[in-house]
Tab-separated table of N, CA and C in Angstrom:
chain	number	residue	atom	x	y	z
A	1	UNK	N	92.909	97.647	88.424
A	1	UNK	CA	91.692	97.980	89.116
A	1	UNK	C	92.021	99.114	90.076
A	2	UNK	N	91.554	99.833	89.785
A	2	UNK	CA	91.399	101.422	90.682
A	2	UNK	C	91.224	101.876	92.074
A	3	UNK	N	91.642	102.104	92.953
A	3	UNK	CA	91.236	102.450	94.250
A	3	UNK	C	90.380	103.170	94.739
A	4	UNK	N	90.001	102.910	95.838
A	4	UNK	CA	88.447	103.991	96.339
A	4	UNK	C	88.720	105.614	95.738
A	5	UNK	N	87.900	105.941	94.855
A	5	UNK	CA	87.743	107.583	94.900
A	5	UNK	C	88.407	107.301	93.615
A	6	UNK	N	88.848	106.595	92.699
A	6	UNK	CA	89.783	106.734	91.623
A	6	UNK	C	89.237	106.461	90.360
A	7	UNK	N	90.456	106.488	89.315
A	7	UNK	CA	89.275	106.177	88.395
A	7	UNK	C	90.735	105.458	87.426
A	8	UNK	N	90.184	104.498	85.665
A	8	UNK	CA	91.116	104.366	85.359
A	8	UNK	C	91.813	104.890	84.539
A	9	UNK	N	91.501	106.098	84.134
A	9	UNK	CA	92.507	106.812	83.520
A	9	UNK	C	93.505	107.559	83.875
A	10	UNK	N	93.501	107.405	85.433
A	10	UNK	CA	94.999	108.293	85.673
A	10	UNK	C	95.789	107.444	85.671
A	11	UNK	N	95.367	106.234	85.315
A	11	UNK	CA	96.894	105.233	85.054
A	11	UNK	C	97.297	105.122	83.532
A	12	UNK	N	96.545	106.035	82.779
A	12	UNK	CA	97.296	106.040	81.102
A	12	UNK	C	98.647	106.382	81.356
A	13	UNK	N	99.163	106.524	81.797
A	13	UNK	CA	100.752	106.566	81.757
A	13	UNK	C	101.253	104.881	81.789
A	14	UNK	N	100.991	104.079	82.447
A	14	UNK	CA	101.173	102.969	82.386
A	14	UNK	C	100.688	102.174	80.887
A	15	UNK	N	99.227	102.636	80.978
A	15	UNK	CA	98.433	102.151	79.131
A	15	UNK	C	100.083	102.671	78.178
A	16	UNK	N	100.415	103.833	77.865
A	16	UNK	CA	100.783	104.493	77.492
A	16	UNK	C	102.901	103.644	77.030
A	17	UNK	N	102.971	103.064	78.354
A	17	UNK	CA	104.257	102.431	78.642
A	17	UNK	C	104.242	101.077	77.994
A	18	UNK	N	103.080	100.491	78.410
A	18	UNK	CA	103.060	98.843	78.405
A	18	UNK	C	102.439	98.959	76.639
A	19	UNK	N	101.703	99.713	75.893
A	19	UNK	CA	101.665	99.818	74.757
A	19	UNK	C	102.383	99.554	73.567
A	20	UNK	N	103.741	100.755	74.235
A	20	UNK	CA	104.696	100.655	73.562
A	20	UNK	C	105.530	99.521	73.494
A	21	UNK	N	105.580	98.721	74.323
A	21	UNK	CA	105.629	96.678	74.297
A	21	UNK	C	105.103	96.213	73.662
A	22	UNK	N	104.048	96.370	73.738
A	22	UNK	CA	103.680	95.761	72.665
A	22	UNK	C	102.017	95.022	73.074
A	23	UNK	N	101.276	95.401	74.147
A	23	UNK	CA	100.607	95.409	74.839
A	23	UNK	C	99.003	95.799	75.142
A	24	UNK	N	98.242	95.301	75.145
A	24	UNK	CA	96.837	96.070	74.892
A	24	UNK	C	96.536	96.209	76.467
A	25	UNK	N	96.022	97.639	76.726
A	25	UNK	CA	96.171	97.916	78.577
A	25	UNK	C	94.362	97.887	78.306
A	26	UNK	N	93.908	97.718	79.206
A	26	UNK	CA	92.119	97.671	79.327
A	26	UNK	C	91.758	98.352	80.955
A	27	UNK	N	90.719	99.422	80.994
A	27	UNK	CA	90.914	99.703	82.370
A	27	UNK	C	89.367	99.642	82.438
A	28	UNK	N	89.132	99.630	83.972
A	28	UNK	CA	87.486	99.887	84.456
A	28	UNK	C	87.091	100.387	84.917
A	29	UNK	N	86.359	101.976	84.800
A	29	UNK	CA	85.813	102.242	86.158
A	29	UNK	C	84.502	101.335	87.097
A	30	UNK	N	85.213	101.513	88.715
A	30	UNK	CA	84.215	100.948	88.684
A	30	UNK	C	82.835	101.936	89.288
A	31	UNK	N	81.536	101.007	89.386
A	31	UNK	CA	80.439	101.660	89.229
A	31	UNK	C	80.573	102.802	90.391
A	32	UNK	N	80.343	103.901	90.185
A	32	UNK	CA	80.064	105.128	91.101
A	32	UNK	C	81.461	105.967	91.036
A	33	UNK	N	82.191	105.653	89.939
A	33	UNK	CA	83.786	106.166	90.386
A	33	UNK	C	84.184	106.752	88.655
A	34	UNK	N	85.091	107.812	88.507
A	34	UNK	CA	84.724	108.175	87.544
A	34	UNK	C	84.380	108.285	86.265
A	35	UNK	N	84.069	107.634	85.139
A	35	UNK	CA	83.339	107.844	83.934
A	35	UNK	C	82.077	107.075	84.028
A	36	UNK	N	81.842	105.880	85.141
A	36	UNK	CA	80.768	104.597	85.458
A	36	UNK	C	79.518	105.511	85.885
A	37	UNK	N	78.402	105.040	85.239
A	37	UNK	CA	77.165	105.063	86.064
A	37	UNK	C	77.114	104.431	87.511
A	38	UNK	N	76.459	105.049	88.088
A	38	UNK	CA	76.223	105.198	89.826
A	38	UNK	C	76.542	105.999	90.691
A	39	UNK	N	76.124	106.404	91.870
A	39	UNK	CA	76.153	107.121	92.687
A	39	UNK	C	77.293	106.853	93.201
A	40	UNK	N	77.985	108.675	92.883
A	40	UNK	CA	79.321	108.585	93.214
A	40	UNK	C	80.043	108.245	94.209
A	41	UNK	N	80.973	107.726	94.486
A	41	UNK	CA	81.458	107.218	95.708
A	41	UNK	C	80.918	106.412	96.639
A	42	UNK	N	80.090	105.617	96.260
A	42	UNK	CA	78.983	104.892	97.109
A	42	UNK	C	79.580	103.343	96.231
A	43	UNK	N	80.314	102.376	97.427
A	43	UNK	CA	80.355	100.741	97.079
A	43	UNK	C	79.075	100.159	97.890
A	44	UNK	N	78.314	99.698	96.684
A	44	UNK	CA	77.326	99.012	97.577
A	44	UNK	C	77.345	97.796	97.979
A	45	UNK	N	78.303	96.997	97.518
A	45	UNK	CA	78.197	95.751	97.932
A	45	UNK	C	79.761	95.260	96.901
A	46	UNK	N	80.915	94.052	97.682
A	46	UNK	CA	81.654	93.632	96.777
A	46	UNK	C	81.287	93.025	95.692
A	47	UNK	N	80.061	92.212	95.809
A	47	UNK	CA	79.617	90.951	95.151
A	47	UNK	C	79.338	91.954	94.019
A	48	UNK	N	78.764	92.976	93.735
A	48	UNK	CA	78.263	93.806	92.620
A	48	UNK	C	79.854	94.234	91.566
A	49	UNK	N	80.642	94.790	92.352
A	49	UNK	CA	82.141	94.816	92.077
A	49	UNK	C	82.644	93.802	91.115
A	50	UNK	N	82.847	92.734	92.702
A	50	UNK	CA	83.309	91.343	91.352
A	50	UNK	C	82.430	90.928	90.215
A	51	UNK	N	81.370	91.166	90.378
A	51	UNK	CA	80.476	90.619	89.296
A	51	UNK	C	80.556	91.970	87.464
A	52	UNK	N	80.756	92.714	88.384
A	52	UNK	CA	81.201	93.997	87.393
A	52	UNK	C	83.062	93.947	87.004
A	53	UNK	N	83.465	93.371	87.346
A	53	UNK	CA	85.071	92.966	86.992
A	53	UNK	C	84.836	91.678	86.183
A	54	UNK	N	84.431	90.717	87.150
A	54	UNK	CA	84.129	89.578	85.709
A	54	UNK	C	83.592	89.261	84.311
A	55	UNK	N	82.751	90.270	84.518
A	55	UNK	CA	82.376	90.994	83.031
A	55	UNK	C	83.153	91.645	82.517
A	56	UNK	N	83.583	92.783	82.492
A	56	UNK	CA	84.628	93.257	82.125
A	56	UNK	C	85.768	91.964	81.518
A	57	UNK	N	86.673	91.508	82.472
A	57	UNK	CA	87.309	90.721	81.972
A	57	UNK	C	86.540	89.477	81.065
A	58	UNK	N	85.710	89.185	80.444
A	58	UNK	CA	84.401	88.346	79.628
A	58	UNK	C	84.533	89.099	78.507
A	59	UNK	N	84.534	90.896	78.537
A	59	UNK	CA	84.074	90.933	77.176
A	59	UNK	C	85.971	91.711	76.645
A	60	UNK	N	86.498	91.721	77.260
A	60	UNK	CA	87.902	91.400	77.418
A	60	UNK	C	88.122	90.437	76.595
A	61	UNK	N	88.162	89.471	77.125
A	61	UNK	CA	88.657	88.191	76.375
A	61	UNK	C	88.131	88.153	75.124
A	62	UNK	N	87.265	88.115	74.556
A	62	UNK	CA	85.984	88.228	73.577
A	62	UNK	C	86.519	89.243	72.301
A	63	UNK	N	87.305	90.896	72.994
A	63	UNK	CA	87.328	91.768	71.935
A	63	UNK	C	88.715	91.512	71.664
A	64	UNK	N	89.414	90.700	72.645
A	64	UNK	CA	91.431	90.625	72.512
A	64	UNK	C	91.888	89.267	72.244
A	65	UNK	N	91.146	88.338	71.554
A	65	UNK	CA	92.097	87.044	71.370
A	65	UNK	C	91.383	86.124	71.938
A	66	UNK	N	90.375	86.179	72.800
A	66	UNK	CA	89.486	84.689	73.631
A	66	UNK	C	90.413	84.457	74.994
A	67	UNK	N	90.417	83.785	75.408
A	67	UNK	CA	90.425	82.937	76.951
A	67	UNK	C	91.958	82.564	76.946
A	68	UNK	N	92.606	82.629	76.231
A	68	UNK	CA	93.602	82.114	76.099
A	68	UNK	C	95.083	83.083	75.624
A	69	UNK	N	94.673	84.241	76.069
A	69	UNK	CA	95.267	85.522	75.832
A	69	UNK	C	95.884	85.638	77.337
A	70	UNK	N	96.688	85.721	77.488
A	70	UNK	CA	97.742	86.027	78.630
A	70	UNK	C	97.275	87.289	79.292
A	71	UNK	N	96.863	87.061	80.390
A	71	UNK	CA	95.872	88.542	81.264
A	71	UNK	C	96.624	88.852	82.867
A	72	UNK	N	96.925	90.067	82.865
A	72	UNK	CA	97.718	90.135	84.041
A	72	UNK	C	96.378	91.380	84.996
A	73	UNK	N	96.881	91.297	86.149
A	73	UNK	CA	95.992	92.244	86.968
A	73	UNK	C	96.426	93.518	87.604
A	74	UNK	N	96.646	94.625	87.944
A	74	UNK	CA	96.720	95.467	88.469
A	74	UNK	C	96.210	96.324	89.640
A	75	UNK	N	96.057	95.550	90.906
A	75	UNK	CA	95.316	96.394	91.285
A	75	UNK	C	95.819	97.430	92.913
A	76	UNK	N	95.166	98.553	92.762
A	76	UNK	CA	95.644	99.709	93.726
A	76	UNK	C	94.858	99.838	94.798
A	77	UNK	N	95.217	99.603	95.937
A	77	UNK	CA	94.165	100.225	97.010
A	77	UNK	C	92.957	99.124	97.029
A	78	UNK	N	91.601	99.815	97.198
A	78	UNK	CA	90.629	98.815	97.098
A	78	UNK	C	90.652	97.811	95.937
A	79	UNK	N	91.310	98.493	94.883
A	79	UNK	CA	91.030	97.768	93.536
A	79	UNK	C	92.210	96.620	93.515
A	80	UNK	N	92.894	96.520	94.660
A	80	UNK	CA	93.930	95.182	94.775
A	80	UNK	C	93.006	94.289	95.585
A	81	UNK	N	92.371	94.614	96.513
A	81	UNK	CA	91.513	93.753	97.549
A	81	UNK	C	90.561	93.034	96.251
A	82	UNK	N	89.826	93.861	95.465
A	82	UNK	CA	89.350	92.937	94.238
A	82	UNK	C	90.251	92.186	93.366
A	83	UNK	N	90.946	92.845	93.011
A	83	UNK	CA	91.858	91.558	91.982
A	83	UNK	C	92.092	90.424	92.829
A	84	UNK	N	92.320	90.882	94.171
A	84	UNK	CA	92.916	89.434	94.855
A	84	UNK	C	91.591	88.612	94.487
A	85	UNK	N	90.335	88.984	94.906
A	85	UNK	CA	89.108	87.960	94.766
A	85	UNK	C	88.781	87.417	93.445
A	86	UNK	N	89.159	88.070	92.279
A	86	UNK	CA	89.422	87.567	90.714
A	86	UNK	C	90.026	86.864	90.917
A	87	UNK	N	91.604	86.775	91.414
A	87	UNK	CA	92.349	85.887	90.797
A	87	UNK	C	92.041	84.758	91.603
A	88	UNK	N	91.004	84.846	92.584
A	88	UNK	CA	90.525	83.614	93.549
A	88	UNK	C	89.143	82.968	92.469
A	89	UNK	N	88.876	83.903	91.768
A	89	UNK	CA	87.760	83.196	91.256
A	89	UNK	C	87.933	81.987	90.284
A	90	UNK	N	87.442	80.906	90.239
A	90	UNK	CA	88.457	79.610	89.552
A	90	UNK	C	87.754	79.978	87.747
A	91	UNK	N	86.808	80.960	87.622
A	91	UNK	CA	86.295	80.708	86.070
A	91	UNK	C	87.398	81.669	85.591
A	92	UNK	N	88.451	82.750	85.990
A	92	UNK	CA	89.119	83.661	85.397
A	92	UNK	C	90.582	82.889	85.205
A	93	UNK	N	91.414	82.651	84.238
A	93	UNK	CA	92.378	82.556	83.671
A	93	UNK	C	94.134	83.437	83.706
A	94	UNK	N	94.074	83.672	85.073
A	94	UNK	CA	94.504	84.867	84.927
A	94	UNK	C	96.470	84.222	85.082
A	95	UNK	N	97.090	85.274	84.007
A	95	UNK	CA	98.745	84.717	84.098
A	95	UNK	C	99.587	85.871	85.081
A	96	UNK	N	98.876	86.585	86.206
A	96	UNK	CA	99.274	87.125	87.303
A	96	UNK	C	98.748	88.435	87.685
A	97	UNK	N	99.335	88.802	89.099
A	97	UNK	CA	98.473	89.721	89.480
A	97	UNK	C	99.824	90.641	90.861
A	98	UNK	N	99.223	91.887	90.389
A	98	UNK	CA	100.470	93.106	90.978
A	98	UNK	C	99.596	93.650	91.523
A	99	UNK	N	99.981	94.114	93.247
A	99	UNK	CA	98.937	94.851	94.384
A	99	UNK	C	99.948	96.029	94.161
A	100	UNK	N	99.644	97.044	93.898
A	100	UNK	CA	100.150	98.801	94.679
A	100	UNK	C	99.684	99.359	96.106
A	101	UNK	N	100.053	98.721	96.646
A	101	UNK	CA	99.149	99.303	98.180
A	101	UNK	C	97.835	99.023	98.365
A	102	UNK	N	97.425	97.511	98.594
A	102	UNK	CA	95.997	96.993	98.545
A	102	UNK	C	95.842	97.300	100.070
A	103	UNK	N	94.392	96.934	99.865
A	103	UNK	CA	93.646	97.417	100.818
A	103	UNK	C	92.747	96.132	101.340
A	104	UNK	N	93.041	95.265	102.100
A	104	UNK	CA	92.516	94.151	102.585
A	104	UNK	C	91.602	94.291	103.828
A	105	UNK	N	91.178	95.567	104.135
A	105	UNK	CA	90.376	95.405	105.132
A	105	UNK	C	90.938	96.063	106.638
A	106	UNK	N	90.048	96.744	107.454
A	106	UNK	CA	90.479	97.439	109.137
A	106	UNK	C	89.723	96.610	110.133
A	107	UNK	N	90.354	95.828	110.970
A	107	UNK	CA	89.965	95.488	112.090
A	107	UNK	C	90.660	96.389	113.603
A	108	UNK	N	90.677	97.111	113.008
A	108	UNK	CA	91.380	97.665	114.764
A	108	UNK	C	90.192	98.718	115.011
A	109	UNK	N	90.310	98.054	116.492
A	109	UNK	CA	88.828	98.538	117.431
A	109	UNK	C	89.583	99.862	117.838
A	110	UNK	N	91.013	100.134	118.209
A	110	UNK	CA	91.293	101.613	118.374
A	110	UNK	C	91.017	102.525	117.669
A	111	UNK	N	90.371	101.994	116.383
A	111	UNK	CA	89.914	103.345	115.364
A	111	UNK	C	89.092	103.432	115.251
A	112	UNK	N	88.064	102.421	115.540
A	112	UNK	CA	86.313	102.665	115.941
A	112	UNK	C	86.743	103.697	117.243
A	113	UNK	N	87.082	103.427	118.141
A	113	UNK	CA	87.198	104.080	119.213
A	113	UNK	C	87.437	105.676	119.227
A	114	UNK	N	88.361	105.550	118.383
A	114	UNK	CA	88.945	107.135	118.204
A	114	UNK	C	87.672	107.863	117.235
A	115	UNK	N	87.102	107.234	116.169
A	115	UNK	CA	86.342	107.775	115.224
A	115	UNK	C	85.297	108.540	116.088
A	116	UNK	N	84.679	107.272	116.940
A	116	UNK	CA	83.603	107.637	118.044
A	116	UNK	C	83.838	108.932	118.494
A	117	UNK	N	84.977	108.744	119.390
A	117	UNK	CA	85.500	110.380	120.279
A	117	UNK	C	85.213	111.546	119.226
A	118	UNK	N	86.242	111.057	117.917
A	118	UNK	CA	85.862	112.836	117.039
A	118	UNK	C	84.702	112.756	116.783
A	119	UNK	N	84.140	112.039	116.224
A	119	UNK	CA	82.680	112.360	115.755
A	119	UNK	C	81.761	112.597	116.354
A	120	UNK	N	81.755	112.440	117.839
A	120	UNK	CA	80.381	112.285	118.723
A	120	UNK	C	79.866	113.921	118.521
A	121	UNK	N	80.989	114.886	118.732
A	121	UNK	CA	80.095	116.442	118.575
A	121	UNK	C	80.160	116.839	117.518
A	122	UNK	N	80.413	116.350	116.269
A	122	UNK	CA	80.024	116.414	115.035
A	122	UNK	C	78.992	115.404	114.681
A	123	UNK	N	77.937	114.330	114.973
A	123	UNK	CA	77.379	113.656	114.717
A	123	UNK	C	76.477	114.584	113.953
A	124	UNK	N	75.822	115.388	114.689
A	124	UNK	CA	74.376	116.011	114.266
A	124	UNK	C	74.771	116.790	112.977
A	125	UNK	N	76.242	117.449	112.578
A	125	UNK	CA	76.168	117.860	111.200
A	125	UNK	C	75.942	117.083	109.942
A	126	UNK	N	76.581	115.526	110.602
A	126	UNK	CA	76.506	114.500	109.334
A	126	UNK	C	75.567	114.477	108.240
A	127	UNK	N	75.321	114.163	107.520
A	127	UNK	CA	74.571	113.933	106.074
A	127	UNK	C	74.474	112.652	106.206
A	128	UNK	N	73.494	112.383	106.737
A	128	UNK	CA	72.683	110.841	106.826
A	128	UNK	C	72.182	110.292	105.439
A	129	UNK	N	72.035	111.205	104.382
A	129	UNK	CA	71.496	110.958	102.907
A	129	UNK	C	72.023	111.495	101.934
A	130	UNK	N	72.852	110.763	101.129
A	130	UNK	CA	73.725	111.415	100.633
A	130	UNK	C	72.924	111.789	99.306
A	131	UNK	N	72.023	112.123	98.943
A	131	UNK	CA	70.930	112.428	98.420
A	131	UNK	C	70.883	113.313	98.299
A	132	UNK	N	70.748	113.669	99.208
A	132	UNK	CA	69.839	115.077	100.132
A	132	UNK	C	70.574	116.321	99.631
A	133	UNK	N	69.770	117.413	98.687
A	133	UNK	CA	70.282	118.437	98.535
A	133	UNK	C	69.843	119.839	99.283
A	134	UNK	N	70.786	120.682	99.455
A	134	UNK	CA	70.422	121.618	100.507
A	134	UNK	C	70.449	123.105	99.658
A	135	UNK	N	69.183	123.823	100.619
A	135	UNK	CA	69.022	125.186	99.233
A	135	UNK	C	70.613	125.866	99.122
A	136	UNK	N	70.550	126.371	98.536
A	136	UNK	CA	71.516	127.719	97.853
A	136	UNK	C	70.953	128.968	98.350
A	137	UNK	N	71.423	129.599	99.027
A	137	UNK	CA	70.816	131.204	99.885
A	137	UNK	C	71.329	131.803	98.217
């Protein structure tokens, strides 16, 4: 599973490795990230995520052997913070799971703090809508 801004084909080198094992590699983008329908770079919600991974792994099982096919996880960055919640989910089957630099979440108020300071005289340039297209002179 892929990290914010990523997508899964820059990990065919790995498809590419674990193949040659003997191995069927399966990747996902997820929605808004690159080959997926949705607005790019925009997570709207985890629950949409996991629910879009559990599918995935559903029709997974389905095209590679059924439920009972030995399934390992991969995940990088944000896309480890999800696998962790897969392999929490009790309907997935899973025979393990590898974080590359997950991403579990920021609680430090010193970086709200600091964000505040830079951003306050840049506020008014922001793009409140990421929508919003602006003419071409």
């Amino acid at each position: 599973m892929h990290g914010f801004g990523d997508y899964a084909s820059r990990y065919g080198y790995l498809a590419q490795h674990y193949s040659k094992l003997g191995y069927d590699f399966v990747g996902l983008d997820s929605a808004g990230f690159g080959r997926s329908e949705g607005d790019r770079g925009i997570v709207y919600s985890e629950e949409r995520y996991l629910e879009d991974y559990l599918n995935h792994i559903d029709m997974v099982e389905k095209n590679y052997g059924g439920p009972n096919v030995p399934k390992f996880i991969l995940g990088y960055s944000l896309g480890g913070q999800m696998s962790a919640k897969v392999a929490n989910n009790t309907s997935v089957n899973l025979n393990g799971v590898a974080f590359l630099s997950p991403y579990f979440g920021l609680r430090m108020r010193w970086q709200e703090k600091l964000y505040t300071r830079m951003l306050g005289p840049a506020k008014k340039y922001l793009v409140k809508d990421p929508k919003k297209r602006f003419p071409i002179p």
